[in-house]
Steps between C-alpha positions, in 0.01 A plus 500: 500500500281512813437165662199421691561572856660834397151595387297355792704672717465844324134462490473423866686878570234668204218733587282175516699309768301628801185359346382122677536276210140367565404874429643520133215346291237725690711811411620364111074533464455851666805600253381354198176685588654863533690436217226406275461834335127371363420404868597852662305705190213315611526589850555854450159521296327303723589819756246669385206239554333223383561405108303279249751260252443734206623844661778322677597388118458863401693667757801264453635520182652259271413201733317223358197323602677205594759694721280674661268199607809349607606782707128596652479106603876520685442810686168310614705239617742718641212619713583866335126555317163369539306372197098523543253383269177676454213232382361731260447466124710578354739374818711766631855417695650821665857504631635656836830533693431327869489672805874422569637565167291799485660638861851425369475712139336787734771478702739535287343825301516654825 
């Protein structure tokens, strides 16, 4: 049985022991993020240019309504899109990556 310094001190020689403790929650969100498979479909669509909330619900499949408003409102958050209402009738909202989340999936196709 493994007793509880025996594990602190393995995880302070893991991959993760370089990183400043006060660092950890910061990179716990970015990872949660990434690994969000709903978050990087979004992004990947969102490559392309500007989306209203009904194509981005047809171009992902099998999310729901609720998951997808949940996910479109965290990468707003997250500073990753930009949400702009049009005050039309009927209103229109369109979706787009930001200038910095847009440099880093370019980037990364190259």
């Amino acid at each position: 049985m493994e007793h509880a310094g025996e594990s602190a001190a393995a995880a302070s020689r893991g991959p993760c022991a370089a990183i400043p403790a006060d660092q950890m929650a910061f990179i716990r969100q970015i990872l949660d993020r990434v690994g969000d498979k709903w978050s990087m479909l979004i992004i990947a669509i969102l490559e392309d240019g500007a989306l209203r909330y009904t194509d981005l619900q047809r171009e992902v499949p099998g999310i729901s309504q609720r998951m997808l408003s949940h996910t479109l409102r965290q990468l707003q958050q997250d500073g990753l899109i930009t949400r702009t209402a049009y005050a039309e009738v009927p209103p229109r909202v369109e979706y787009t990556l930001t200038p910095s989340a847009a440099a880093c999936s370019t980037s990364s196709n190259s």
